[in-house]
Coordinates of N, CA and C in Angstrom, one line a residue:
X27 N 0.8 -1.2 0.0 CA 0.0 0.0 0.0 C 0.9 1.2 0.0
X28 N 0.6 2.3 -0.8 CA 1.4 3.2 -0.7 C 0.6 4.6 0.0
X29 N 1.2 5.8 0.6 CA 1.0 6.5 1.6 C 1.1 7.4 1.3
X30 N 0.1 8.3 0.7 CA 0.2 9.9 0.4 C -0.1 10.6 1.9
X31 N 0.9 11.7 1.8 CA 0.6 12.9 2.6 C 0.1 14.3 2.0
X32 N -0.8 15.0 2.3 CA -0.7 15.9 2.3 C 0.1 17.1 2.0
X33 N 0.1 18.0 1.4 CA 1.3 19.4 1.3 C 1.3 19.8 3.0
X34 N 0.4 20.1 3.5 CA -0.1 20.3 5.3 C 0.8 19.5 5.4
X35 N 1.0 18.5 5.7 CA 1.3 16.9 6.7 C 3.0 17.5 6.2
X36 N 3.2 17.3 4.7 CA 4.4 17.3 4.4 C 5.5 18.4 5.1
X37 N 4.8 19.8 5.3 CA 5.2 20.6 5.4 C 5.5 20.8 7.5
X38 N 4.4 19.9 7.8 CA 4.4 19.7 9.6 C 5.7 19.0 9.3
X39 N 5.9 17.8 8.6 CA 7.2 16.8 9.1 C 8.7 17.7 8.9
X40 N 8.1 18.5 7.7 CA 9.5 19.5 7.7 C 10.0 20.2 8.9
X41 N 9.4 21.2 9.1 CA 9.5 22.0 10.2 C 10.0 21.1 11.3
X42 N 9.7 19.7 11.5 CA 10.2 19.3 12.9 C 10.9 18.5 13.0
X43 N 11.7 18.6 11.8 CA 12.6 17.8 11.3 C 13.7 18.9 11.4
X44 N 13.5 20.0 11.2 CA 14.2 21.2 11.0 C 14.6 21.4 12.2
X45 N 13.2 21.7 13.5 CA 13.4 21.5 14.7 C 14.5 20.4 15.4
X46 N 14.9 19.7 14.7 CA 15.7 19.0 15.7 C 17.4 19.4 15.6
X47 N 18.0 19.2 16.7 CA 19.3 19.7 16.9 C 20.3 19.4 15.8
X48 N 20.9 20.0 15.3 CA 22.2 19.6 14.3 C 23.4 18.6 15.2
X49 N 23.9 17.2 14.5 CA 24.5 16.0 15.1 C 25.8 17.1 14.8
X50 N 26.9 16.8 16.4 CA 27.6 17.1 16.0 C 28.6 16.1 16.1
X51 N 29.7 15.9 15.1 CA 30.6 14.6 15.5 C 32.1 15.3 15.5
X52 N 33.1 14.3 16.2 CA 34.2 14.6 15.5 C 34.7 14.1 14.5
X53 N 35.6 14.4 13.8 CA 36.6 14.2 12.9 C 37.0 12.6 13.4
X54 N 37.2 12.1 14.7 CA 37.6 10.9 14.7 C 39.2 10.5 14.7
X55 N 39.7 11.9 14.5 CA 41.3 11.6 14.3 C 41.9 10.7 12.8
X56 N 43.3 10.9 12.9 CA 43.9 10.7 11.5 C 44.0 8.9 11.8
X57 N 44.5 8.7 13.1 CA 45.0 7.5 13.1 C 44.1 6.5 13.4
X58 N 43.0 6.7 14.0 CA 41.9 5.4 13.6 C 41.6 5.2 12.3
X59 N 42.0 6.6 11.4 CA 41.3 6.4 9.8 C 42.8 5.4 9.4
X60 N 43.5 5.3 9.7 CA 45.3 4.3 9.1 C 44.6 3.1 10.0
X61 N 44.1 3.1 11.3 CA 43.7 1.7 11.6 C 43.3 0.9 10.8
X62 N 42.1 1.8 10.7 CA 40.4 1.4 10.0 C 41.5 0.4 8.0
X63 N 42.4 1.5 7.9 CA 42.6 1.2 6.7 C 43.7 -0.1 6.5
X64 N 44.7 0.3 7.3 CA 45.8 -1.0 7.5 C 44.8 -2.2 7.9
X65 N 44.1 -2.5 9.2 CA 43.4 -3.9 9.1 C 42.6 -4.2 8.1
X66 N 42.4 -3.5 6.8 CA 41.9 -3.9 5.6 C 40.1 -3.9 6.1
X67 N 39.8 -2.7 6.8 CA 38.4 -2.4 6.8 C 37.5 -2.9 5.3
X68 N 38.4 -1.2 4.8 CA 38.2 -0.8 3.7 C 37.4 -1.6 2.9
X69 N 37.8 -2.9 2.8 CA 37.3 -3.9 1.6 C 36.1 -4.2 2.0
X70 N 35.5 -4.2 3.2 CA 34.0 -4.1 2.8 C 33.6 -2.7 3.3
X71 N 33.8 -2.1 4.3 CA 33.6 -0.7 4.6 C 34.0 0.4 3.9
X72 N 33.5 0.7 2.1 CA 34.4 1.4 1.8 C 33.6 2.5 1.2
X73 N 34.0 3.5 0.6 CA 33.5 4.5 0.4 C 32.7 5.8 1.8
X74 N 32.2 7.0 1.2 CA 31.6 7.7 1.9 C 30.8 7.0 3.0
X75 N 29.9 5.9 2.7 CA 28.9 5.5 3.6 C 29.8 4.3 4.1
X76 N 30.7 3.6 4.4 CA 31.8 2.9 4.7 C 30.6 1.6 4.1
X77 N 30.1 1.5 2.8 CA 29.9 0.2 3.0 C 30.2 -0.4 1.6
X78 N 29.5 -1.5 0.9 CA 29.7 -2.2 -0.2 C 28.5 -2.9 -0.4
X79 N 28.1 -3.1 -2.0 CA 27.4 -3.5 -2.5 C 27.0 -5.0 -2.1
X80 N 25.8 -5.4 -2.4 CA 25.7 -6.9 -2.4 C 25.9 -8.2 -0.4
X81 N 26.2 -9.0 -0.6 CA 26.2 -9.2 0.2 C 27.7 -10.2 0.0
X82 N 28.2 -10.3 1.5 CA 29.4 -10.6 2.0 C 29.9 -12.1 2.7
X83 N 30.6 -12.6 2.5 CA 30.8 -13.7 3.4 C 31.7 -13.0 4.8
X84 N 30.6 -13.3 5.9 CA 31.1 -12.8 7.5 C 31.3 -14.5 8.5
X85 N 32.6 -15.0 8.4 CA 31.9 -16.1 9.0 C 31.5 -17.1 8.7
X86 N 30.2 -17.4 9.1 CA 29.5 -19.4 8.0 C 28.4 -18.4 7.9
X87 N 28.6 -17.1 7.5 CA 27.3 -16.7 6.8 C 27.3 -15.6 5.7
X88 N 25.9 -15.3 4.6 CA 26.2 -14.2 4.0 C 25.6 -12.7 4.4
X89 N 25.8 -11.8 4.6 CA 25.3 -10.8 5.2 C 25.6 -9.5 4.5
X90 N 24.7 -8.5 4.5 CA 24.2 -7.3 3.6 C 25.9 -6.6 4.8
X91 N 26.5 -5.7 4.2 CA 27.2 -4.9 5.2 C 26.6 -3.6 4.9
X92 N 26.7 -3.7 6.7 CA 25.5 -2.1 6.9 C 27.1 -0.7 6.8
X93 N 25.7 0.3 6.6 CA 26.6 1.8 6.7 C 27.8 2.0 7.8
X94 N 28.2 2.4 8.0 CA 29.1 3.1 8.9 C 28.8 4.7 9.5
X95 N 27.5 5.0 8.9 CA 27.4 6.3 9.1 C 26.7 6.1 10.2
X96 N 26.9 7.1 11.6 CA 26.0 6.9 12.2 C 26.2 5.6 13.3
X97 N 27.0 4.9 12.7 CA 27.0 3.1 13.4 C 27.1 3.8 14.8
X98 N 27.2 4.3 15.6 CA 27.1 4.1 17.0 C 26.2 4.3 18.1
X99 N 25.4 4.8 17.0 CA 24.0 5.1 17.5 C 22.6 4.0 17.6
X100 N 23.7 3.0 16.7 CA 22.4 1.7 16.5 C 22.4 0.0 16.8
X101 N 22.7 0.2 18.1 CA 23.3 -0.9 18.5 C 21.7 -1.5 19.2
X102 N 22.0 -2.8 19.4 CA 22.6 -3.5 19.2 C 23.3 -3.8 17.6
X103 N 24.7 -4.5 17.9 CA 25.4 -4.8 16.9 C 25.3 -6.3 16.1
X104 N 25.7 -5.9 14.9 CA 25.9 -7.1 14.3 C 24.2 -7.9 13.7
X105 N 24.1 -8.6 12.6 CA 23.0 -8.8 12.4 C 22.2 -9.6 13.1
X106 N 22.8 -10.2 14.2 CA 22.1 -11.1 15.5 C 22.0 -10.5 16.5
X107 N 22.5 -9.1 16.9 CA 22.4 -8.0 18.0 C 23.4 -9.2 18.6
X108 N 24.5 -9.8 18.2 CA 25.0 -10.2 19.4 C 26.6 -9.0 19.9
X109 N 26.6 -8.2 19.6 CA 27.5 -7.4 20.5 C 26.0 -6.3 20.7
X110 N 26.9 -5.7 22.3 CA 25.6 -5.0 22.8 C 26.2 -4.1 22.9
X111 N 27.9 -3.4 22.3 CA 28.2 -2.4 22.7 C 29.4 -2.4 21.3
X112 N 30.1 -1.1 20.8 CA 30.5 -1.5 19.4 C 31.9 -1.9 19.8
X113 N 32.2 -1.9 20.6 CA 33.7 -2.9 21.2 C 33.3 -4.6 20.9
X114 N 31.9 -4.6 21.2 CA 31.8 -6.1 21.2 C 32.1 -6.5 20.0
X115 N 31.3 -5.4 18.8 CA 31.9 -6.6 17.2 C 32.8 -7.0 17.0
X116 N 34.5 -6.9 17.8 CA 35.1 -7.6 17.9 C 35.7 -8.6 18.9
X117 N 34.5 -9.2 19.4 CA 34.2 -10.1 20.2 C 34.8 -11.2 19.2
X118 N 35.9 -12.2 19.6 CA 35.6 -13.8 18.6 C 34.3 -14.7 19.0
X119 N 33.6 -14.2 20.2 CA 32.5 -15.0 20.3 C 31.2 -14.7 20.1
X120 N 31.3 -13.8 18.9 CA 30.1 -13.5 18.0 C 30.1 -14.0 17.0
X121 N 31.4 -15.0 17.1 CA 31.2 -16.4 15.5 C 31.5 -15.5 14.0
X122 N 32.0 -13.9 14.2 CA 32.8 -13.3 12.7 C 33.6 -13.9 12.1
X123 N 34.2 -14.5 13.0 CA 35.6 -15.3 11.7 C 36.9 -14.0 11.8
X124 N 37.4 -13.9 11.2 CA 38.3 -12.8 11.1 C 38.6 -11.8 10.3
X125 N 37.4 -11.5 9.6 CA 36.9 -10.4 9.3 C 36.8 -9.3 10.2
X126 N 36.1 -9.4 11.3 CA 36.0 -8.2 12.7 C 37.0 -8.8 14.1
X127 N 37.7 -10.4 14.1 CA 38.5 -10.4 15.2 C 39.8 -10.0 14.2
X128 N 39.9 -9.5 13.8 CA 41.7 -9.2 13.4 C 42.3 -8.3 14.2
X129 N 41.0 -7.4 14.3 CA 41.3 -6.2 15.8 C 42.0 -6.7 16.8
X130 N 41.5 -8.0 17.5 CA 42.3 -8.3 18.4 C 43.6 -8.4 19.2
X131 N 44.4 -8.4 18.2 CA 46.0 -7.9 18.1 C 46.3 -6.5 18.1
X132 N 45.3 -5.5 18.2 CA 46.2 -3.8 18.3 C 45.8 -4.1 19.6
X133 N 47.3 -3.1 19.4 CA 47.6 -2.7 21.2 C 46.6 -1.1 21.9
X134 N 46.0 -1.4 23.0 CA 45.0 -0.5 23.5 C 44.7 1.1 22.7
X135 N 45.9 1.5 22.3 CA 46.1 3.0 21.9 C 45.5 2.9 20.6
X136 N 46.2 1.4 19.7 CA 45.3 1.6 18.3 C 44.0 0.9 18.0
X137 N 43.1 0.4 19.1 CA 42.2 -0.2 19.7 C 41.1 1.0 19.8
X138 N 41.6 1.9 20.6 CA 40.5 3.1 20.9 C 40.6 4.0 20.2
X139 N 41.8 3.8 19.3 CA 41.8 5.0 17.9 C 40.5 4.9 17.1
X140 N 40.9 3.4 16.8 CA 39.8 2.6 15.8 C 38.6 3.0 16.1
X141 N 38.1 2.9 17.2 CA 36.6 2.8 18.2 C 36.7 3.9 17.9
X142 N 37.1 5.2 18.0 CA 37.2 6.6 18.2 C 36.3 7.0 16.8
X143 N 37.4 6.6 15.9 CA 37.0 7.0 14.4 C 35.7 6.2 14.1
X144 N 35.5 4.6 14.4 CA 33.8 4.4 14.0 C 33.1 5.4 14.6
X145 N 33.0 5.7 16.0 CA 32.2 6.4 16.5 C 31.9 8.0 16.5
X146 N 32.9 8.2 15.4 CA 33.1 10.0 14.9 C 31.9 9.8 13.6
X147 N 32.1 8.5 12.7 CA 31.4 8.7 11.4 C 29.9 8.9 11.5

């Protein structure tokens, strides 16, 4: 079924859409962006919206890879909500495979860079 509004209706959703506060983020720093890039994000996370076409082998499964924009506001994570916090996607016991444990090996500093910069985009 499809859903006309109104010019009225259209023009309420504007305004209060307008009304809401402008997101502010940071920049995220240089060096979570060299994390993000050296662990070989990129290959599925790539472009403006950090993501890629089609769907992915994650694991023993195939899965759409979501945006990056925004990602920290929409948790739970992962397409089984099994991380409940965005540190968890690199949980090994969310069954990724090593596509998202490869993190595991940076040391704390390039750990919370990484986290830094998802959570700037």
């Amino acid at each position: 079924a499809e859903l006309y509004l109104d010019a009225a209706s259209v023009g309420a959703m504007a305004r209060g859409l307008d009304a809401l506060p402008a997101r502010t983020r940071s920049l995220g720093g240089t060096r979570g962006a060299q994390v993000f890039e050296a662990r070989g994000c990129v290959g599925c996370h790539a472009g403006a919206l950090g993501t890629t076409p089609g769907l992915v082998e994650v694991g023993a499964r195939r899965a759409a890879v979501p945006t990056l924009v925004e990602l920290a506001d929409r948790a739970p994570f992962l397409a089984d909500g099994c991380a409940p916090t965005l540190e968890g996607v690199f949980d090994p016991r969310c069954g990724l495979g090593p596509e998202h444990t490869r993190v595991a090996t940076l040391n704390d500093a390039d750990r919370g860079a990484l986290l830094e910069y998802l959570r700037s985009r």
